[in-house]
Short mmCIF file of C-alpha atoms in Angstrom, two decimals:
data_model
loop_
_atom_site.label_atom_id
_atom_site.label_comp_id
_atom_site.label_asym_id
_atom_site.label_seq_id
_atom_site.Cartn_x
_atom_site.Cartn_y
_atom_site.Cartn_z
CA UNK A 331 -67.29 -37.84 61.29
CA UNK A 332 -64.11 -36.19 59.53
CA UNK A 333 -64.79 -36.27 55.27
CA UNK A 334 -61.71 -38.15 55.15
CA UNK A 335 -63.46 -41.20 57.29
CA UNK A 336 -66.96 -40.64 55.03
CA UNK A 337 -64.60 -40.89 52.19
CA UNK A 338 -63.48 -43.99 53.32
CA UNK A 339 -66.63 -45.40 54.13
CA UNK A 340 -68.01 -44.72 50.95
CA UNK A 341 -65.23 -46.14 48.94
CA UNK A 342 -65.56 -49.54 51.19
CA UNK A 343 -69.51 -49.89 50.24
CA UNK A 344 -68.96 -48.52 46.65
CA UNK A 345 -66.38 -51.12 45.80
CA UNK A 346 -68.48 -54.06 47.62
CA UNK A 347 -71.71 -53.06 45.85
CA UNK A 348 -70.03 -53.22 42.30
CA UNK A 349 -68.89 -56.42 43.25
CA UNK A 350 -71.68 -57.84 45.30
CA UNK A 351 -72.00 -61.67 43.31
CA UNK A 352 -70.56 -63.20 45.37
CA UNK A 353 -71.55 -66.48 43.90
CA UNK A 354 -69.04 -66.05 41.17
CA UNK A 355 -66.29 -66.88 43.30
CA UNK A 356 -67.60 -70.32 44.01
CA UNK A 357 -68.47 -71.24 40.84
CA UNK A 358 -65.91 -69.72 38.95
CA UNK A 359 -67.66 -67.73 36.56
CA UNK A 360 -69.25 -64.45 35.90
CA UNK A 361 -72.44 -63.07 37.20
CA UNK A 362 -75.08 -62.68 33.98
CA UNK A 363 -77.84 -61.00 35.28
CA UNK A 364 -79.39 -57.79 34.52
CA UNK A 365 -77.17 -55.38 36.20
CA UNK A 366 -74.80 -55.99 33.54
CA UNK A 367 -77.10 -53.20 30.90
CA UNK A 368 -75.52 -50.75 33.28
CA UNK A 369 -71.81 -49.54 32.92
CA UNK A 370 -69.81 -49.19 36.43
CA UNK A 371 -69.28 -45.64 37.21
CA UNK A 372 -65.89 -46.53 38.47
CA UNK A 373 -62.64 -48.47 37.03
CA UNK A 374 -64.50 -52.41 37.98
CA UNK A 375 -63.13 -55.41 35.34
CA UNK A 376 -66.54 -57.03 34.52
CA UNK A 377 -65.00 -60.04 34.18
CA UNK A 378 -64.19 -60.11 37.86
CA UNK A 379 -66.55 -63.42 39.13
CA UNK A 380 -68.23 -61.05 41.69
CA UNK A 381 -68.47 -58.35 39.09
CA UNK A 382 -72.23 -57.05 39.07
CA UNK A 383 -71.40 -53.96 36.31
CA UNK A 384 -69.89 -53.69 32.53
CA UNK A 385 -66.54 -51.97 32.22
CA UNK A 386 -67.00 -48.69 30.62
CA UNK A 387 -63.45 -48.62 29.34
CA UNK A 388 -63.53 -52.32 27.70
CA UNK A 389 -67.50 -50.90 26.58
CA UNK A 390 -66.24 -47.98 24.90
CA UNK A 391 -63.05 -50.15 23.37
CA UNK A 392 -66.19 -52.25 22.17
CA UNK A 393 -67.98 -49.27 20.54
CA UNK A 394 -64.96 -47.95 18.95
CA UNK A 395 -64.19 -51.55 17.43
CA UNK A 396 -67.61 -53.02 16.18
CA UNK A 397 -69.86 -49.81 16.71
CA UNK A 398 -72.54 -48.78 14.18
CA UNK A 399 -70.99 -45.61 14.38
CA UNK A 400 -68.22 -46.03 16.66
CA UNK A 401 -69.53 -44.01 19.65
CA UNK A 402 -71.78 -45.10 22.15
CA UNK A 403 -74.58 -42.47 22.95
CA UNK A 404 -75.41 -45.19 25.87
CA UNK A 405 -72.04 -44.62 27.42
CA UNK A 406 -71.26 -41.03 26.96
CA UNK A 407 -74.69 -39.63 28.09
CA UNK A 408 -74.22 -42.16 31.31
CA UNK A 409 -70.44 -40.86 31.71
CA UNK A 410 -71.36 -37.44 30.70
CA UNK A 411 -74.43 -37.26 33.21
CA UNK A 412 -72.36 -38.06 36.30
CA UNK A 413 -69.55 -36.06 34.75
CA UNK A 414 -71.28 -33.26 34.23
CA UNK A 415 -72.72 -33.15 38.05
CA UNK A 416 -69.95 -34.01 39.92
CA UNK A 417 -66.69 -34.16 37.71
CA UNK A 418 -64.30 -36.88 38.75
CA UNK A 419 -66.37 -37.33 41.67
CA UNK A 420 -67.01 -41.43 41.38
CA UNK A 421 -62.55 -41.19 41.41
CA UNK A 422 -62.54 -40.22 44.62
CA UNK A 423 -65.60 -41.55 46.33
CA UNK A 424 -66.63 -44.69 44.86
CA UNK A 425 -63.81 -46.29 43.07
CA UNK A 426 -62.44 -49.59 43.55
CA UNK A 427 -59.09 -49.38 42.44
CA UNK A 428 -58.83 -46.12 44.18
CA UNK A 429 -59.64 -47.25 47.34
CA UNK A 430 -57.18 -50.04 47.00
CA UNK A 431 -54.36 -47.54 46.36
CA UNK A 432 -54.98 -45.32 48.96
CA UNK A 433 -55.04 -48.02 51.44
CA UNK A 434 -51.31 -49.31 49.43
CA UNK A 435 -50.10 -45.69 50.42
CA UNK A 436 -50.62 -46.24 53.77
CA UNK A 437 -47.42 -48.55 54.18
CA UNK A 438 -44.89 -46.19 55.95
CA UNK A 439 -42.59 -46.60 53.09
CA UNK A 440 -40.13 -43.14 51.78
CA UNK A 441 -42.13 -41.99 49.29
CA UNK A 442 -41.83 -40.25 45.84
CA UNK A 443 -44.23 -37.90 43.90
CA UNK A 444 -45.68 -38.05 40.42
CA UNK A 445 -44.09 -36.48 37.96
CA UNK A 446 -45.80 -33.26 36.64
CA UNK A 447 -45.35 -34.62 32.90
CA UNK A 448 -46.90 -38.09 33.93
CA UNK A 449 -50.19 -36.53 35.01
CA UNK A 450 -50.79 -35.58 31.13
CA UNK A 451 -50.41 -39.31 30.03
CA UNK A 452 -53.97 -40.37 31.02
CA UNK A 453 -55.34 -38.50 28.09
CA UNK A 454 -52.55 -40.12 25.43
CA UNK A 455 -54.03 -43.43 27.14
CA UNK A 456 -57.18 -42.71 26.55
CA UNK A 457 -57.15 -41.17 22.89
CA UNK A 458 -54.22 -43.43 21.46
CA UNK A 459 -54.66 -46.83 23.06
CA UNK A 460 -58.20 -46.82 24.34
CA UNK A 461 -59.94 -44.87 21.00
CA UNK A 462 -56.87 -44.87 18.33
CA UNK A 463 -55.68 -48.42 18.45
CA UNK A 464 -58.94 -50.14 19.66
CA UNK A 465 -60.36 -48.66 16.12
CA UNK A 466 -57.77 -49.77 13.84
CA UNK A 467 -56.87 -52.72 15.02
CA UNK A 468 -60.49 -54.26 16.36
CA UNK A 469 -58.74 -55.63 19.89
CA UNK A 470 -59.31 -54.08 23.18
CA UNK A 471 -55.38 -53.07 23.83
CA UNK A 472 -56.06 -51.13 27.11
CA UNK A 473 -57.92 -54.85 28.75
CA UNK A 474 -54.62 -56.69 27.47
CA UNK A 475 -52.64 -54.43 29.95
CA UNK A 476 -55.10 -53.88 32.50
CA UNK A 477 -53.55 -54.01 36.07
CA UNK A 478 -57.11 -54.03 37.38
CA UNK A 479 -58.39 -56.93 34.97
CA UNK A 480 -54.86 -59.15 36.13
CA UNK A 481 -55.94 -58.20 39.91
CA UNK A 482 -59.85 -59.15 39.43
CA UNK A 483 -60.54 -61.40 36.47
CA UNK A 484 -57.26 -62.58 35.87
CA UNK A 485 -55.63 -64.39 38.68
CA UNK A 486 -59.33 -65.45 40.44
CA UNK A 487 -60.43 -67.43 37.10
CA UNK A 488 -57.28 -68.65 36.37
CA UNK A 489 -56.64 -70.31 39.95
CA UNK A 490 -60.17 -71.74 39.52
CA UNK A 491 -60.05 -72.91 36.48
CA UNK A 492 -57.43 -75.36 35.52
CA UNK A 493 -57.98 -74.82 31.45
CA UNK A 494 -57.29 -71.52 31.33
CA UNK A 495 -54.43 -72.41 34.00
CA UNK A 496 -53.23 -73.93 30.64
CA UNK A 497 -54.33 -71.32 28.23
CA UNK A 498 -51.64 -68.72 29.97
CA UNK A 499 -48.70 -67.51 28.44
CA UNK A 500 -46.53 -64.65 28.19
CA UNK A 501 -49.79 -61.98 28.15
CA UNK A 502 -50.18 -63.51 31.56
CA UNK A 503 -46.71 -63.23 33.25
CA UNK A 504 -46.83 -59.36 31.59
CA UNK A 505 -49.90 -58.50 33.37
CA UNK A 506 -48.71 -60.09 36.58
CA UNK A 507 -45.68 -57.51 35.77
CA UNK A 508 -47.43 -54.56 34.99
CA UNK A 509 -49.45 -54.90 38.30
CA UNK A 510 -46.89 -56.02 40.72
CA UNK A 511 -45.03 -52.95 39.41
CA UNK A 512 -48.23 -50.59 40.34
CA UNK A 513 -48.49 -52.40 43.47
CA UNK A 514 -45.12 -51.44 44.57
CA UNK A 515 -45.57 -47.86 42.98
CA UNK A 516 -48.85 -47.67 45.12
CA UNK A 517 -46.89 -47.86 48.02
CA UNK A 518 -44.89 -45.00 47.45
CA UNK A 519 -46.30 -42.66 45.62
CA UNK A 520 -50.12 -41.46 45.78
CA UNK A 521 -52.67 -43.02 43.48
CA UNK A 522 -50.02 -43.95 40.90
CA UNK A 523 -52.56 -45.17 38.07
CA UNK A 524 -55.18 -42.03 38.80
CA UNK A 525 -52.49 -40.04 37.89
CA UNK A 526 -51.06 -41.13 35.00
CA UNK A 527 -53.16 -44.09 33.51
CA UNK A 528 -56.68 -44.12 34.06
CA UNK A 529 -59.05 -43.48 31.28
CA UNK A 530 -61.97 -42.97 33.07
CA UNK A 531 -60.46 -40.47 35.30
CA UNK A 532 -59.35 -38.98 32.38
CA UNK A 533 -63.18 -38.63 30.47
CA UNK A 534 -64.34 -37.62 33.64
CA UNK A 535 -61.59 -34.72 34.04
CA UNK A 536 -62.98 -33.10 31.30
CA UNK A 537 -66.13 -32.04 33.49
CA UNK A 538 -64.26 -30.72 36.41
CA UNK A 539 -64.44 -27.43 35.10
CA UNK A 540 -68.04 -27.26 34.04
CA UNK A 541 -69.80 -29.84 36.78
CA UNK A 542 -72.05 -28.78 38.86
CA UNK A 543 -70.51 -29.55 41.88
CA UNK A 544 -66.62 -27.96 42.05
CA UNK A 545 -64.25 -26.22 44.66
CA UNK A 546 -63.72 -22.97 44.74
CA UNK A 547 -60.43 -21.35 46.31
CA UNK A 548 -60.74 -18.15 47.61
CA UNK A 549 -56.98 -16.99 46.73
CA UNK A 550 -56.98 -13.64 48.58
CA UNK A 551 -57.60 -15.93 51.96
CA UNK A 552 -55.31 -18.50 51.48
CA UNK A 553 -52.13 -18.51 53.16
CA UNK A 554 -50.07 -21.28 51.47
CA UNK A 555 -49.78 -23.70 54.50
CA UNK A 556 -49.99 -26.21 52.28
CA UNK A 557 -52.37 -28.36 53.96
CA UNK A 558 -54.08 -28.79 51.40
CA UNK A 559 -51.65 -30.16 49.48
CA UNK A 560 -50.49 -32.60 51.98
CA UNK A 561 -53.88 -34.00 52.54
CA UNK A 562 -54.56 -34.38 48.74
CA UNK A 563 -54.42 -38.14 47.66
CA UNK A 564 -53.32 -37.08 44.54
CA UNK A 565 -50.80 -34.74 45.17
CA UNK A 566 -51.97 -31.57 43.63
CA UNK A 567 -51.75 -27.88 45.15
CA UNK A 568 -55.35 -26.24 44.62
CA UNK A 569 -54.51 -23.31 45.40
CA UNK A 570 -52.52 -23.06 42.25
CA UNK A 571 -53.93 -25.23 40.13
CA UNK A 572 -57.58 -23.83 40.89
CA UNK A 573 -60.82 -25.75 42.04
CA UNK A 574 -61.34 -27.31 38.13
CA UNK A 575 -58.26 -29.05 38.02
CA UNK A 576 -58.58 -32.00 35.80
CA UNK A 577 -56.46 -33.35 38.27
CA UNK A 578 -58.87 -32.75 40.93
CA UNK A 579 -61.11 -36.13 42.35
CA UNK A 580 -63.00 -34.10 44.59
CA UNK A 581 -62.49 -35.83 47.51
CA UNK A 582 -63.47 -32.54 49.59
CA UNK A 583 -60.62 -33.26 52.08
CA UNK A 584 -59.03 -30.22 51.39
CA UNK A 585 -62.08 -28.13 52.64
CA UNK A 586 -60.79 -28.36 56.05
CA UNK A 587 -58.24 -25.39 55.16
CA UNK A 588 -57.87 -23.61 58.52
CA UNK A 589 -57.65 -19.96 56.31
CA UNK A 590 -61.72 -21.46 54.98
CA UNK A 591 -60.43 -20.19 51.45
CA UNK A 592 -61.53 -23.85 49.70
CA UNK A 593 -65.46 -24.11 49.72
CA UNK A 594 -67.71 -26.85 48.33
CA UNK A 595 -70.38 -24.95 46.01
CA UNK A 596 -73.25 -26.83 43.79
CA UNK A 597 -74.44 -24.14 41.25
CA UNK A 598 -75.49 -24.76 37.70
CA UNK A 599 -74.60 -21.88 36.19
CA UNK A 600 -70.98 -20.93 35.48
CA UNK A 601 -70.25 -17.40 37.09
CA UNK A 602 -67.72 -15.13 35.56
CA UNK B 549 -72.28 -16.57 23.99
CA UNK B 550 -72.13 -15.27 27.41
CA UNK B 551 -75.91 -17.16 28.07
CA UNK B 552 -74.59 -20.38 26.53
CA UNK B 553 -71.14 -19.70 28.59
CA UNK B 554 -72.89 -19.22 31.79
CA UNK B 555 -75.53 -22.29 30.97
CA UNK B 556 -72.99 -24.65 29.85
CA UNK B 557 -73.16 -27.04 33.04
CA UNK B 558 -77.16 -27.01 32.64
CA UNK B 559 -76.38 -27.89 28.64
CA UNK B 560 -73.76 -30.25 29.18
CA UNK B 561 -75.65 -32.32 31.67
CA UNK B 562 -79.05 -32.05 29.66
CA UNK B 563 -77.24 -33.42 26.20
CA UNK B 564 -75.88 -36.01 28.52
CA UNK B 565 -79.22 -36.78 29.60
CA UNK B 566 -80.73 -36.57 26.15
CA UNK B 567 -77.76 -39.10 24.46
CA UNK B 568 -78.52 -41.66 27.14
CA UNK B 569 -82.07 -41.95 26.30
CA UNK B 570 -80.65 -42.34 22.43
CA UNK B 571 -78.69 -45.14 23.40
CA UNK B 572 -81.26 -46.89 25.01
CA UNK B 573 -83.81 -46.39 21.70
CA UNK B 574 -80.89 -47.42 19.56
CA UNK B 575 -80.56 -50.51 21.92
CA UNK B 576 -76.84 -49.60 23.11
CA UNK B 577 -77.17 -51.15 25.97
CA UNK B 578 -78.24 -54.90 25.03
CA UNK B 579 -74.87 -54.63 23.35
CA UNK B 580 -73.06 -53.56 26.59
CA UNK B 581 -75.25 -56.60 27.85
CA UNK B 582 -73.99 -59.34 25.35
CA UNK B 583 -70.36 -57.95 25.84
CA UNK B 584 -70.22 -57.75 29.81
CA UNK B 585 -71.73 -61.55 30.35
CA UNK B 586 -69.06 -63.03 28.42
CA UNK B 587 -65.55 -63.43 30.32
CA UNK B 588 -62.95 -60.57 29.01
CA UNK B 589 -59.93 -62.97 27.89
CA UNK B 590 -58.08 -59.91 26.95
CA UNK B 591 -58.56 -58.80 30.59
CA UNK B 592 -57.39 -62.29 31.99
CA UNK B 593 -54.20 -61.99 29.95
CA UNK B 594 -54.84 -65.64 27.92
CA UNK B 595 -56.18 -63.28 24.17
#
């Protein structure tokens, strides 16, 4: 089984056990239970009606707001724990909205890549909107523009529930916007909001250096073929950028460099 | 500094250990609870 297919696979079961309630759909509400203590290591809306996890972004938005102390040693030491092991692994093995954008880049469509400059806007997102203006102004701004919320809370309760039907307005027909206008960017350019938007590829990026598990690229065997680059769903070259890139969502597929010069290594000590 | 350098993964992932037990004694998570039950109407786009 290539990685790319276990990739897959895990993605598939990842995103289905996150949002295993099924129930929710037919009753048109959210699941309550106790699974809902536990953040979702991936980008999941927990307002989706199959939604078994909390949100860590719309958690930490929470924490900022109406926090004791405004940080949540709950959510970083969960964050930080599976940060700290495998870096931005959940981005490219278990998350939801990844999964649905790689399968969006799969229409044969001319496609575009991600500008260089774009790639640094994650952590403006995440330190402006998601910690900056969350504190100030007590409202969870990053929910209000959520493509994934509009995609899984939004539109399900709203076509089963004729009063909030009535309760939409403009908010509404912007979030439809802002994720019709991913959806289209999805199909042309790789992992569009992993790239530039997402927060919690963004906290997570901040391990790739130090995590247990990392890539390491043997430079004096590579050969530049580039294969690794066209393989990457995120478009990066790691042969330049080096096996810590915060761009990097370890998704292991380019270990199958025909020079061998990218290895998987698990070691808990930094070597120098 | 080159021992904490060379530890930091083992330090980083310990502390991260350590500040999720904190948040559990300080009760963190019933407030994740009590937020993630109730329907997001920021995320629906209606507040």
């Amino acid at each position: 089984m290539t990685i790319a297919l276990k990739q897959r696979i895990s993605q598939l079961l990842s995103s289905i056990l996150f949002n295993s309630a099924f129930s929710g759909f037919i009753t048109g509400s959210i699941y309550q239970g106790k699974f809902k203590y536990l953040p979702c290591p991936g980008f999941n809306c927990h307002s989706c009606p199959s939604a078994l996890l909390a949100c860590p972004i719309g958690a930490i938005q929470l924490f900022v707001s109406f926090g004791a102390y405004h940080v949540s040693f709950y959510l970083l030491g969960f964050l930080g724990s599976i940060g700290a092991v495998g870096g931005r692994i959940v981005c490219g093995w278990a998350c939801p909205f990844g999964l649905m954008q790689d399968m969006l880049y799969r229409i044969r469509l001319p496609k575009i890549k991600v500008p260089e400059i774009m790639r640094k806007m994650k952590f403006f997102i995440l330190f402006f909107v998601v910690l900056g203006v969350a504190y100030y102004t007590k409202e969870p701004w990053f929910c209000k523009f959520c493509p994934m919320g509009t995609l899984e809370a939004g539109i399900p309760l709203v076509s089963m529930n004729a009063d909030l039907l009535q309760l939409t307005g403009w908010l509404f027909c912007l979030k439809i916007s802002i994720l019709a206008g991913f959806a289209v960017w999805m199909t042309v350019s790789k992992r569009p909001f992993c790239q530039t938007v997402c927060p919690l590829g963004a906290i997570y990026s901040f391990f790739n250096k130090i995590s247990f598990l990392r890539l390491k690229v043997n430079k004096k065997k590579c050969i530049k073929c580039n294969l690794c680059a066209d393989v990457c769903p995120v478009d990066i070259k790691i042969y330049q950028e080096g096996g810590g890139s915060a761009n990097c969502i370890r998704c292991f597929r380019c270990t199958k460099c025909p020079a061998e010069a990218i290895k998987i290594t698990f070691n808990t000590t930094l070597q120098h | 500094m080159n021992f904490l350098l060379k530890h930091l993964p083992k330090i980083v992932f310990f502390t991260a250990i350590f500040s999720l037990f904190i948040g559990i004694l300080m009760g963190e998570h019933e407030m994740i609870f009590n937020y993630a039950v109730v329907v997001c109407l920021s995320c629906i786009g209606i507040g």
